[in-house]
Coordinates of C-alpha atoms in Angstrom, one line a residue:
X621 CA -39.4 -37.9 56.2
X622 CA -42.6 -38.0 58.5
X623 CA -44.6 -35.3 58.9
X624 CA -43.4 -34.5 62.7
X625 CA -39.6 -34.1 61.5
X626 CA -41.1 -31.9 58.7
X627 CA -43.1 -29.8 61.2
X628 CA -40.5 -29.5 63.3
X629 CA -38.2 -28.1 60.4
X630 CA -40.4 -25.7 59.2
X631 CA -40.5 -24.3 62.9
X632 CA -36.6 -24.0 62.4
X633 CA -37.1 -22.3 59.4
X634 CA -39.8 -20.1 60.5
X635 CA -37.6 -18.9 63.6
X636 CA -34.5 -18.8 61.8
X637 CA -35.9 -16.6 58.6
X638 CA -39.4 -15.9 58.9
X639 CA -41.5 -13.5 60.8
X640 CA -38.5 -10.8 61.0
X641 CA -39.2 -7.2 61.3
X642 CA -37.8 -3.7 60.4
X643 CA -34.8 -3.7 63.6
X644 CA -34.8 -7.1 64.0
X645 CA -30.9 -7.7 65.0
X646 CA -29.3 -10.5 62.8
X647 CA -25.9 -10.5 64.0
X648 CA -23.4 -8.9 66.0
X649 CA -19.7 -7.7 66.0
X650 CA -17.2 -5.8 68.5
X651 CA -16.0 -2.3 67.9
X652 CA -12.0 -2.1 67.0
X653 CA -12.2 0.6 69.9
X654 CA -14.4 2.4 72.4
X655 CA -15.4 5.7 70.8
X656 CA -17.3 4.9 67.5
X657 CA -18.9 7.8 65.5
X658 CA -19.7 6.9 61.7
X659 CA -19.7 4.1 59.9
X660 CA -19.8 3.4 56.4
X661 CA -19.6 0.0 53.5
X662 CA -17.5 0.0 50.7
X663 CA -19.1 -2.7 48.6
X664 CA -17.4 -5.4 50.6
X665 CA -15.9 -4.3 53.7
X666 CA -17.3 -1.8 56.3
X667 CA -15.7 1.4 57.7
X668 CA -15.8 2.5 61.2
X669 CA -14.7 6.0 62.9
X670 CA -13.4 6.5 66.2
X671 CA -13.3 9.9 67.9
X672 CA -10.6 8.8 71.1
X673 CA -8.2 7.3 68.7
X674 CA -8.6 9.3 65.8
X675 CA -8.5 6.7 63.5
X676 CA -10.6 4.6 60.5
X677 CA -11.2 1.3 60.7
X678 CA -11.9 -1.3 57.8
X679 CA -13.6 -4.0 59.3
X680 CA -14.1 -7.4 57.5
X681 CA -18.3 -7.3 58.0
X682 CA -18.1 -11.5 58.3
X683 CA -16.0 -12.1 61.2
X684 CA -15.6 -8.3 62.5
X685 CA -11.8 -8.2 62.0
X686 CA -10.0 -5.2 61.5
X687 CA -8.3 -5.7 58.5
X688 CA -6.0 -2.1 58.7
X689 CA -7.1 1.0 59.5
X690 CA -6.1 4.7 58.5
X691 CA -5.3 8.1 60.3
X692 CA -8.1 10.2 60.4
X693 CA -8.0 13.6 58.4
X694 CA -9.3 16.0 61.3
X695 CA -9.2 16.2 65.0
X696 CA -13.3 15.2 65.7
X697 CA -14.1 12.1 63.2
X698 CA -17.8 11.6 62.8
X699 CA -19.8 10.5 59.8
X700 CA -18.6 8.2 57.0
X701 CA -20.0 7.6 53.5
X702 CA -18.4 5.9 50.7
X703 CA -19.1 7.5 46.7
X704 CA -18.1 3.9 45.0
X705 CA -13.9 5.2 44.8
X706 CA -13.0 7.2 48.2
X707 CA -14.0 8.1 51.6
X708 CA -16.0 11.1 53.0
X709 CA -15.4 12.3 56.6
X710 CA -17.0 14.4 58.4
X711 CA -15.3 16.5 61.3
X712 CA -16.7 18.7 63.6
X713 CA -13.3 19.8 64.9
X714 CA -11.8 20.5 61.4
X715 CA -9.7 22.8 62.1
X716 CA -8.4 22.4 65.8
X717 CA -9.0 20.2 68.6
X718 CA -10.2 23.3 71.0
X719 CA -13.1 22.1 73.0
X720 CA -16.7 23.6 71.8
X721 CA -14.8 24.8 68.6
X722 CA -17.2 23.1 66.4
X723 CA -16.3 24.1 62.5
X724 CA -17.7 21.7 60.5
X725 CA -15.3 20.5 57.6
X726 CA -15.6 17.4 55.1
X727 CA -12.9 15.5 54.1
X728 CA -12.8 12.9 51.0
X729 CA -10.1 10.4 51.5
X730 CA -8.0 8.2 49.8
X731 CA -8.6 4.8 51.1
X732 CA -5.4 3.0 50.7
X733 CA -3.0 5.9 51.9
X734 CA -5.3 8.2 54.2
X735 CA -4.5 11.5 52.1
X736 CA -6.9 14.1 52.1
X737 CA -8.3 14.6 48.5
X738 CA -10.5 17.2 48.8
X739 CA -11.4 20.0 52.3
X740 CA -15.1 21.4 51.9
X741 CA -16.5 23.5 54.5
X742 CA -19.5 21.5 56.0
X743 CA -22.8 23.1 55.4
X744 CA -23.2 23.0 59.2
X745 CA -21.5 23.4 62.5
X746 CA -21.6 20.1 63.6
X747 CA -22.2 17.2 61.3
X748 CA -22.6 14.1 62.7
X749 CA -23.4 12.2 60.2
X750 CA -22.7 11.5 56.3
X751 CA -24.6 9.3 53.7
X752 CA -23.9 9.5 49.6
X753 CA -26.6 9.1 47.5
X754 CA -25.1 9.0 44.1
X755 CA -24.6 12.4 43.7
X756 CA -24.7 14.5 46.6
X757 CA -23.5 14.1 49.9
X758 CA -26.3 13.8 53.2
X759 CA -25.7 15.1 56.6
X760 CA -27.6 15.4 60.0
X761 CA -26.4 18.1 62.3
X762 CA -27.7 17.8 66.1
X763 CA -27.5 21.8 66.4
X764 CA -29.4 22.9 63.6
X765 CA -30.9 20.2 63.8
X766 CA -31.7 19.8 60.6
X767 CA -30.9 17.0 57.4
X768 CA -29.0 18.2 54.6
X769 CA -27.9 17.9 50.9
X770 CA -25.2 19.5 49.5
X771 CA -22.8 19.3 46.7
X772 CA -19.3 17.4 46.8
X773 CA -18.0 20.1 44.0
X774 CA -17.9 23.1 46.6
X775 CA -20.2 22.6 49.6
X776 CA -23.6 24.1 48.0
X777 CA -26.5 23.0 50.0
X778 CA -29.0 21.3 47.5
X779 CA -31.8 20.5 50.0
X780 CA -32.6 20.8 53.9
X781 CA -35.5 19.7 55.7
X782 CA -35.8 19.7 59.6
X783 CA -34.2 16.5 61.3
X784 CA -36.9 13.6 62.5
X785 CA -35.8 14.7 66.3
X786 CA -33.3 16.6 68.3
X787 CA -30.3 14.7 68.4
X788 CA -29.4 13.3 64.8
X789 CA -26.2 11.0 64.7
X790 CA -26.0 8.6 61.7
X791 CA -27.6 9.4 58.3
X792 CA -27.7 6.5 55.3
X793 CA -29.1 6.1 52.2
X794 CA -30.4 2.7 50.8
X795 CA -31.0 3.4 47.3
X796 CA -34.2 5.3 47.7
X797 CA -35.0 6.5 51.3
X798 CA -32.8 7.8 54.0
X799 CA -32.2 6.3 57.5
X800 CA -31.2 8.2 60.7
X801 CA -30.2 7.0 63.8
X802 CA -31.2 9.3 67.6
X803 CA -29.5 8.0 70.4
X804 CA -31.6 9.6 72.5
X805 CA -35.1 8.4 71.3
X806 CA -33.3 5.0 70.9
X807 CA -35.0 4.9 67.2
X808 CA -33.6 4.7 64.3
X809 CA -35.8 6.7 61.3
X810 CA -36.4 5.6 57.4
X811 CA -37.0 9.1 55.7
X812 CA -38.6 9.9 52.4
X813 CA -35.8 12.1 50.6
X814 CA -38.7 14.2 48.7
X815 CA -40.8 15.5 51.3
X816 CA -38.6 14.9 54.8
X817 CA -41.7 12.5 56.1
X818 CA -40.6 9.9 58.7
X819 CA -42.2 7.2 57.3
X820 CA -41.0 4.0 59.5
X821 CA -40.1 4.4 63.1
X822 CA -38.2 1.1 64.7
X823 CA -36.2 0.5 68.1
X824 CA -32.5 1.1 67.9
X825 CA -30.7 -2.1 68.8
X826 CA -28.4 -0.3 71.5
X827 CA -29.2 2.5 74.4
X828 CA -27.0 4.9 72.4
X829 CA -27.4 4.5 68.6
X830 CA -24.2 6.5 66.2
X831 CA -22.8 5.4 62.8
X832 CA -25.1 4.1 60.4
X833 CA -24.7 2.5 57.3
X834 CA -26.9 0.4 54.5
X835 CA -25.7 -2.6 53.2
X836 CA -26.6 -5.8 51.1
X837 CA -30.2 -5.0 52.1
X838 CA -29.2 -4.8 56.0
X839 CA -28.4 -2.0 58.0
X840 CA -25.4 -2.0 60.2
X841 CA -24.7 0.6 63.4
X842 CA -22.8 0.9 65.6
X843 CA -23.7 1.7 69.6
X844 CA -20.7 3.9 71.5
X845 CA -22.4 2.3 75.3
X846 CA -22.6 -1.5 74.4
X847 CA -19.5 -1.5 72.0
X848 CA -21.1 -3.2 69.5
X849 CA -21.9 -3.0 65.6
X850 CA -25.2 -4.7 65.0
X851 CA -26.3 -5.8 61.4
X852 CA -30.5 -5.3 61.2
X853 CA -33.0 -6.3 59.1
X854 CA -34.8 -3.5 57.0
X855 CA -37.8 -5.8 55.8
X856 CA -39.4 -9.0 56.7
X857 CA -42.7 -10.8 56.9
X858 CA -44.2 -8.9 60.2
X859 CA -46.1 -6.2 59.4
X860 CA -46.3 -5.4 62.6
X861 CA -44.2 -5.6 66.3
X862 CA -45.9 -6.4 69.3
X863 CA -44.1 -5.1 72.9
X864 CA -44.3 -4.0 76.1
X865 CA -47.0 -6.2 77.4
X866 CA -49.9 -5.3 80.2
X867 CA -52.5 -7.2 81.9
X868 CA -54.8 -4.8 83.0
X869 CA -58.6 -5.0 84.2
X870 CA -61.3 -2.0 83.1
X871 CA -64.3 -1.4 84.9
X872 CA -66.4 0.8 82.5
X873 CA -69.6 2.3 84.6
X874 CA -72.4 3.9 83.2
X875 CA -75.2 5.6 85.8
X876 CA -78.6 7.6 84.7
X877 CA -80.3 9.6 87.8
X878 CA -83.4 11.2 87.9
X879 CA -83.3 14.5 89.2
X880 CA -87.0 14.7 88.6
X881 CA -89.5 15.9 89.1
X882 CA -91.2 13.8 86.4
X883 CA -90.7 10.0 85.3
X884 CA -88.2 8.3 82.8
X885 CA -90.0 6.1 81.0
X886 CA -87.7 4.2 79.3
X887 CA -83.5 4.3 79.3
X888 CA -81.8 2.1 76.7
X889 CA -77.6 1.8 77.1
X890 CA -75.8 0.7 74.9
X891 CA -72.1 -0.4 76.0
X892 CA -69.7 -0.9 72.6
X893 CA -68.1 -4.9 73.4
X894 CA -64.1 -4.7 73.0
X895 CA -62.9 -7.6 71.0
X896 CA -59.5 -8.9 70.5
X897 CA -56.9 -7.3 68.1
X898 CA -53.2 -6.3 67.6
X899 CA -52.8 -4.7 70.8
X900 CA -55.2 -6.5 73.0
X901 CA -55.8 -10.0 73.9
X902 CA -59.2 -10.6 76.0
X903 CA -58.9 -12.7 79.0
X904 CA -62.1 -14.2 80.2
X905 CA -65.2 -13.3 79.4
X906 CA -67.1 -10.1 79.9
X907 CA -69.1 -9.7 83.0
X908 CA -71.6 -7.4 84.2
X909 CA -74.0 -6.3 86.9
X910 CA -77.0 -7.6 84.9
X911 CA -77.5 -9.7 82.1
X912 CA -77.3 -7.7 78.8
X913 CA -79.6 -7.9 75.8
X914 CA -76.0 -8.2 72.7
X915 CA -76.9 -6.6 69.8
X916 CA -75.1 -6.6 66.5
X917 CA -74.9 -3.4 63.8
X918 CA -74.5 -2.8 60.2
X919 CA -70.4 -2.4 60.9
X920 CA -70.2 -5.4 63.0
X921 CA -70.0 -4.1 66.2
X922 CA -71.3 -5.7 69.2
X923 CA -73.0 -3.9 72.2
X924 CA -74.4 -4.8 75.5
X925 CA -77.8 -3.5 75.6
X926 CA -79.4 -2.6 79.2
X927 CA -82.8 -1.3 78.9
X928 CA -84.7 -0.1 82.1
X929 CA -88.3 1.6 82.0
X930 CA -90.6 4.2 84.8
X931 CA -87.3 5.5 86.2
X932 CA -88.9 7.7 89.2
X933 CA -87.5 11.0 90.6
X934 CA -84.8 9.9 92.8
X935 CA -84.2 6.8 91.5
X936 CA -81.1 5.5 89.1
X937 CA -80.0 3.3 87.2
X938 CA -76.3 1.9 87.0
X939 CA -74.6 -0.4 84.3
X940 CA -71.4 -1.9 84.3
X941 CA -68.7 -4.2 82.7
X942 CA -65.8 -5.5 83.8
X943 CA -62.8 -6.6 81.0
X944 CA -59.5 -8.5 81.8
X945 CA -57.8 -8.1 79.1
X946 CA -53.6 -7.9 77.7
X947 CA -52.4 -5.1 76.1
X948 CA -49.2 -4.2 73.6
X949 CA -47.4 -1.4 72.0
X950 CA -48.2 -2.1 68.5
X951 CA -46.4 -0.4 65.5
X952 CA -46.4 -1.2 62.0
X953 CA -43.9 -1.4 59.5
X954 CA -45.2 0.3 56.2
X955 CA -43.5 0.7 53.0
X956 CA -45.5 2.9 50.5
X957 CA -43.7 0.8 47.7
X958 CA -45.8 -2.1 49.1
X959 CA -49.4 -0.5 49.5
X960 CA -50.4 -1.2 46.3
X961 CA -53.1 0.7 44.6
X962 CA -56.9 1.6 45.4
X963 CA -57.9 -1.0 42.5
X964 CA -56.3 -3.6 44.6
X965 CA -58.5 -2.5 47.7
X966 CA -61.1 -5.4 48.2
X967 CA -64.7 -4.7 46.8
X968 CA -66.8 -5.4 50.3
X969 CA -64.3 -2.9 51.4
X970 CA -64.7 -0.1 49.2
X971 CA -68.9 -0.6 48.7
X972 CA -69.0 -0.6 52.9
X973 CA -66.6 2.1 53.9
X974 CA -66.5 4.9 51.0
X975 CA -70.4 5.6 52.1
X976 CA -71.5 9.2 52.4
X977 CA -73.5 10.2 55.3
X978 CA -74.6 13.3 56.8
X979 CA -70.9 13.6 59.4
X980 CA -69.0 13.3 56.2
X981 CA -70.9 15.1 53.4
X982 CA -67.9 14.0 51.1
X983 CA -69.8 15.5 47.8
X984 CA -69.9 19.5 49.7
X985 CA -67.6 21.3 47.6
X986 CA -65.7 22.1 50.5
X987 CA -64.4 18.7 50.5
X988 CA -64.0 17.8 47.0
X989 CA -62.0 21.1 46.9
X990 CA -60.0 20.6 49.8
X991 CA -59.4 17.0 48.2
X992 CA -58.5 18.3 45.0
X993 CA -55.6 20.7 46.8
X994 CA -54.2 18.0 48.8
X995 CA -54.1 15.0 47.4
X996 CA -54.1 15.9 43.8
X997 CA -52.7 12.9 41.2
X998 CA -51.4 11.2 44.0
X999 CA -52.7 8.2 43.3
X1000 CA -50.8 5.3 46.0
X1001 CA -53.0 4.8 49.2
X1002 CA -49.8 5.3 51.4
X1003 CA -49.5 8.6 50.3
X1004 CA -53.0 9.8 49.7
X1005 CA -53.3 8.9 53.7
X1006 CA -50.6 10.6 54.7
X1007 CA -51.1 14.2 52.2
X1008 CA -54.4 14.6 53.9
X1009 CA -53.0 13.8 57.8
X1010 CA -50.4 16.5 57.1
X1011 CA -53.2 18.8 55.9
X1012 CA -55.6 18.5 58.7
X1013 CA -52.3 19.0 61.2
X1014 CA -51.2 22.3 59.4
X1015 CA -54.4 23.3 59.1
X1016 CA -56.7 22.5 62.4
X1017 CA -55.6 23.3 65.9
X1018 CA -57.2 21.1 68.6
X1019 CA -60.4 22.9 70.9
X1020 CA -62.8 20.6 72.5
X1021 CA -65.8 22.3 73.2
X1022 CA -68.6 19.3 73.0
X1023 CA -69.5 20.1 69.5
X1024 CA -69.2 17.5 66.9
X1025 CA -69.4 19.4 64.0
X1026 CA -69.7 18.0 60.7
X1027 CA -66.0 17.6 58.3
X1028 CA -67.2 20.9 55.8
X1029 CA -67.8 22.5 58.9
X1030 CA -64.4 21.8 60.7
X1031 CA -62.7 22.5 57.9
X1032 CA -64.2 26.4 57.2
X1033 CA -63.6 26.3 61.5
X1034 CA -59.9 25.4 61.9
X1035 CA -60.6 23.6 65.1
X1036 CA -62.1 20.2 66.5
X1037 CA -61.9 17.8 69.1
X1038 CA -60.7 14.3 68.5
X1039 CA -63.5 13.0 66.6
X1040 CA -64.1 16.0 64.3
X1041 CA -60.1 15.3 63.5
X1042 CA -61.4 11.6 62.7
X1043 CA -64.7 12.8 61.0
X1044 CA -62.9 15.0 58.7
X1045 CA -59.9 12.7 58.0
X1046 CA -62.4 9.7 57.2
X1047 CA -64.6 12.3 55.2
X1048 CA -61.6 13.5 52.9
X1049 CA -60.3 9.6 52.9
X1050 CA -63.2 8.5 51.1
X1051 CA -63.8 11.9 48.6
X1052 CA -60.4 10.6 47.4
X1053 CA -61.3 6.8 47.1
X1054 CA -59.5 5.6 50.5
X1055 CA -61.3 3.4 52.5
X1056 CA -61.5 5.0 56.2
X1057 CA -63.8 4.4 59.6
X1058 CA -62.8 5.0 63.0
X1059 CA -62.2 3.4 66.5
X1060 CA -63.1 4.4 70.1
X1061 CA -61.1 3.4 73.2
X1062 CA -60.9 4.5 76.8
X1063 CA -57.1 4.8 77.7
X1064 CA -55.4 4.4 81.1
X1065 CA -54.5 8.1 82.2
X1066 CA -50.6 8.1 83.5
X1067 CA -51.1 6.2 87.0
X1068 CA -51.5 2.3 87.2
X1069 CA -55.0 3.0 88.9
X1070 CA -56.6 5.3 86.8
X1071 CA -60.0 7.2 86.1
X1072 CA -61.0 7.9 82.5
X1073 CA -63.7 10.2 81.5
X1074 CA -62.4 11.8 79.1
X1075 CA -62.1 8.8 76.0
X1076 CA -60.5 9.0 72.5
X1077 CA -60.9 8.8 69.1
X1078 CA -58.9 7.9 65.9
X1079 CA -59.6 6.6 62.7
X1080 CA -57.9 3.6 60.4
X1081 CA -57.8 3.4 56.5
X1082 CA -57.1 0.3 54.3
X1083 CA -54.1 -0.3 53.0
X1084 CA -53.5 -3.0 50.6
X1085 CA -51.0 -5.7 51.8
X1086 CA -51.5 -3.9 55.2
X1087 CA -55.1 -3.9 56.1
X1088 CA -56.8 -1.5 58.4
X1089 CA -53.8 0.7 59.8
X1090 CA -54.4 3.2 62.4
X1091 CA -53.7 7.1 61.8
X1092 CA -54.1 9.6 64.5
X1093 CA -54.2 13.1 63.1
X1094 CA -54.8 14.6 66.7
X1095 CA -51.8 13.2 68.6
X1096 CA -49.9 13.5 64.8
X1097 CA -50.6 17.4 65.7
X1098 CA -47.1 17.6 67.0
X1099 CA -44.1 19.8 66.2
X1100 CA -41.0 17.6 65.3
X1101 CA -41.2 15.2 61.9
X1102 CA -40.7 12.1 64.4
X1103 CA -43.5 13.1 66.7
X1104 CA -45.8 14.1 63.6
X1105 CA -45.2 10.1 62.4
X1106 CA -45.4 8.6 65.3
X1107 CA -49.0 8.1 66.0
X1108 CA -49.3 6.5 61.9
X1109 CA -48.9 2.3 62.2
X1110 CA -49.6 2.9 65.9
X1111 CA -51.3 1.4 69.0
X1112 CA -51.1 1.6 72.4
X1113 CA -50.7 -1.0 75.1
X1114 CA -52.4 1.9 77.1
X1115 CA -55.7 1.6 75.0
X1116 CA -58.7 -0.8 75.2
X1117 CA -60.6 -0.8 71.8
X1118 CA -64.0 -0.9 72.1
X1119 CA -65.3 0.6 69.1
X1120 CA -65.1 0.0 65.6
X1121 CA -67.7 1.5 63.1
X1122 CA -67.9 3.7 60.0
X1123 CA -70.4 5.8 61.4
X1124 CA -74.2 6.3 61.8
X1125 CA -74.8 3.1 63.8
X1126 CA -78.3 1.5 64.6
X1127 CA -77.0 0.8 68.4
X1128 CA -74.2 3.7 69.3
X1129 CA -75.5 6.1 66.7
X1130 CA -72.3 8.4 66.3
X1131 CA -70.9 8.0 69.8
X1132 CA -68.2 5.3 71.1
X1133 CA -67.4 3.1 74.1
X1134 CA -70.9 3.8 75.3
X1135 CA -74.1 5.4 74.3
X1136 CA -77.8 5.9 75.7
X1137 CA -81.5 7.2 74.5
X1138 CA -84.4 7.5 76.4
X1139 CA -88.0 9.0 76.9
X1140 CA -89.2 11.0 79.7
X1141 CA -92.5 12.9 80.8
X1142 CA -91.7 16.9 80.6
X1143 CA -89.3 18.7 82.2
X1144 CA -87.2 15.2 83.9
X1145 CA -83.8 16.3 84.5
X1146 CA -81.6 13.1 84.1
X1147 CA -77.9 13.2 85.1
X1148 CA -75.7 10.9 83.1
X1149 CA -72.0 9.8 84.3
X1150 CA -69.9 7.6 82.2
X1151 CA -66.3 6.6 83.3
X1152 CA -63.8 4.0 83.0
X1153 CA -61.8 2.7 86.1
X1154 CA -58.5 1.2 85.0
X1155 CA -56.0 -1.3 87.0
X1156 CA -53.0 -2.8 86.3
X1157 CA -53.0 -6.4 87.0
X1158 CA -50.0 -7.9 88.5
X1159 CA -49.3 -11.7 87.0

């Protein structure tokens, strides 16, 4: 075989099995009938709900057949789960088919004849949806919204936690986390059973997302608009999923005037250089109104450096550069299984970015504290990350009021502003032996032409297998479990990165995107503007 039919091969390969992602559809079957609810696999076959003809389905997964079906026990079927022998149902009409009459009830059934084996009174009102996890029975409930454990002997409610969003409608459980479908969102949710944390977020495969089941390391749902059971992949070889693409052109503008009365006598700007990553792709090349001196820091980051000198009272002076550049929503699909440990962090890694400087003051017993409380023995990167985002959320409230206080400070405070939620997530990142720095962006504010002066902040750790993975503890500072994981595995097609640094640099110093220094005779007033004009390209 030459190499060209070889190449071409492994290109069929590659597309056929390689490069998949958490979502990714794999196949496709039709519905037995128009109303689907739960769903549910038996080892072999699966089992589908329908709430029009109240009926139960068994569906042969390989060539979606229905190989019989049985009555269902209720009047409202919704969630399915199979306990290795029998059937559970859930119902939220249990008792009679009056509309708004919601009385939860859960029915085990006898697969081969229908019979009801067993009545328990749901632990909610209206459960939608039913999982098994080798003991105890899982359901979500879209009124309570909430996600809960209880027992099959008589109902007890082991656990509860609050439901990922508002509108819950398939619950599953693979073995070791719990997956739950929201129609609404059009997501479908892999949940950590211990704690409630949303830990992976991925597109549903339909507009309105139901039954869900796990299977043979797949999940299957099944959508009540398109009709459709999809069978997904749970893992693959992307660690990440690129969408909803942009082309959009930035015009960042930087302008010094003299107010007077005396002389500037020298004005050095410094404009942080975006490069490409995940979520953007430059276009051309960078152009400006003068020629730049480029620079290079300790971090690696490049600046444009515009240096003017004897600035007089009345006079100013402007820099600008102009980016064409793609964007995508990024997210990325982490497992905490797959992290690794902080020995397996590289050695460059930890000796550049587990520094100590005067921002992060990571030996003040405030922090080592602090660090002590949260993270505790916890000892996988995945986790240790995500103990000390949920901290700085329950404990911090956002207040920018153009202080950039250090981490021991904003701890003792309760409050910062974007960057003293990055300075003191980086700061109690690296007390616990997590590699962390932070980025700088200016973001495209709602309309397609857009002003930004306002700029954000955010910092990434290292994650083994992963790499540098972006956490947002100031957008995590959200209410509901889903909008609290969001932001994790994150980027925004609605960004441009400009800056990346672990602090303290010999061109920006602390700031981002852009930063300036100068000398002037005594009293010189000097007005500084700095803004980002952002356009949507059309192709």
């Amino acid at each position: 075989m030459n190499k060209k039919n070889l190449l071409f091969i492994l290109l069929i390969l590659i597309s056929v099995y390689g490069f998949c992602y958490t979502g990714e559809v794999v196949k496709k079957i039709s519905c037995p009938a128009k109303h689907s609810t739960g769903l549910t696999f038996d080892g072999k076959n699966l089992w589908m709900a329908d709430r029009e003809t109240d009926k139960i389905y068994c569906i042969d997964p390989a060539t979606g057949n229905v190989l019989r079906h049985i009555e269902s026990p209720a009047y409202w079927p919704m969630g399915l789960a199979w306990d290795g022998t029998n059937l559970w149902n859930a119902d939220i009409r249990g008792r009679s088919d009056i509309a708004e009459n919601y009385d939860g009830m859960i029915h085990k059934i006898d697969p081969e004849t229908g019979n009801i084996l067993k009545t328990l009174q749901a632990p909610s009102t209206c459960p939608r949806g039913l999982a098994w996890d080798g003991k105890y029975l899982w359901c979500c409930d879209n009124r309570s919204d909430k996600i809960i454990q209880f027992s099959t002997k008589d109902g007890t409610t082991i656990n509860s936690f609050p439901s990922p969003s508002s509108n819950p409608r398939g619950i599953t459980f693979d073995g070791k986390y719990l997956w739950v479908s929201d129609p609404t969102k059009d997501e479908i949710y892999m949940i950590d059973p211990a704690t409630g944390f949303v830990i992976i977020i991925a597109s549903a495969p339909g507009p309105y997302t139901r039954g869900i089941t796990f299977a043979n390391d797949h999940l299957w749902t099944t959508d009540f608009e398109t009709n459709l059971i999809y069978q997904l992949k749970i893992t693959g070889d992307k660690k990440f999923f690129r969408s909803n693409p942009e082309k959009h052109r930035v015009v960042y503008r930087h302008k010094v005037e003299n107010f007077g009365p005396g002389t500037a006598l020298s004005i050095d700007v410094q404009f942080a250089l975006p490069e490409n990553r995940a979520n953007q792709e430059l276009l051309s090349e960078i152009n400006y109104n003068k020629t730049p001196e480029i620079l290079v820091d300790q971090w690696g980051q490049k600046t444009a450096h515009f240096a003017y000198t004897n600035l007089k009272s009345g006079e100013s002076a402007y820099s600008e550069m102009t980016v064409e550049f793609m964007t995508y929503d990024v997210r990325y699909f982490i497992f905490p299984e797959k992290t690794g440990s902080l020995d397996e962090i590289p050695l460059d890694i930890k000796n550049k970015y587990l520094k100590n400087n005067e921002k992060y003051q990571t030996d003040n017993p405030i922090i080592q504290q602090t660090v002590k409380e949260v993270v505790g023995n916890e000892t996988n990167p995945y986790w240790i990350m995500r103990k000390i985002n949920r901290f700085l959320i329950d404990h911090l409230h956002y207040l920018m009021d153009g202080a950039w206080d250090t981490a021991p400070t904003v701890i003792t405070n309760t409050h910062g502003s974007c960057s003293e939620y990055t300075f003191t997530f980086i700061a109690l990142c690296k007390a616990a032996g997590l590699p962390a720095r932070y980025v700088g962006a200016t973001w495209m504010r709602g309309e397609q032409s857009s002003i930004d002066d306002v700029f954000h902040r955010w910092p990434e750790v290292y994650l083994p297998y992963y790499g540098w993975i972006p956490v947002d503890p100031t957008r995590s500072d959200r209410v509901s479990p889903r909008d609290k994981a969001y932001p994790i595995g994150l980027l925004s097609n609605k960004a441009l990165i400009t800056t990346q640094s672990g602090g303290g640099s010999k061109t920006m110093e602390w700031d981002y995107n852009s930063s300036e220094s100068f000398s002037t005779e005594p009293k010189t007033n000097l007005n500084i503007q700095r803004f980002a004009d952002w356009e949507v390209v059309a192709d």
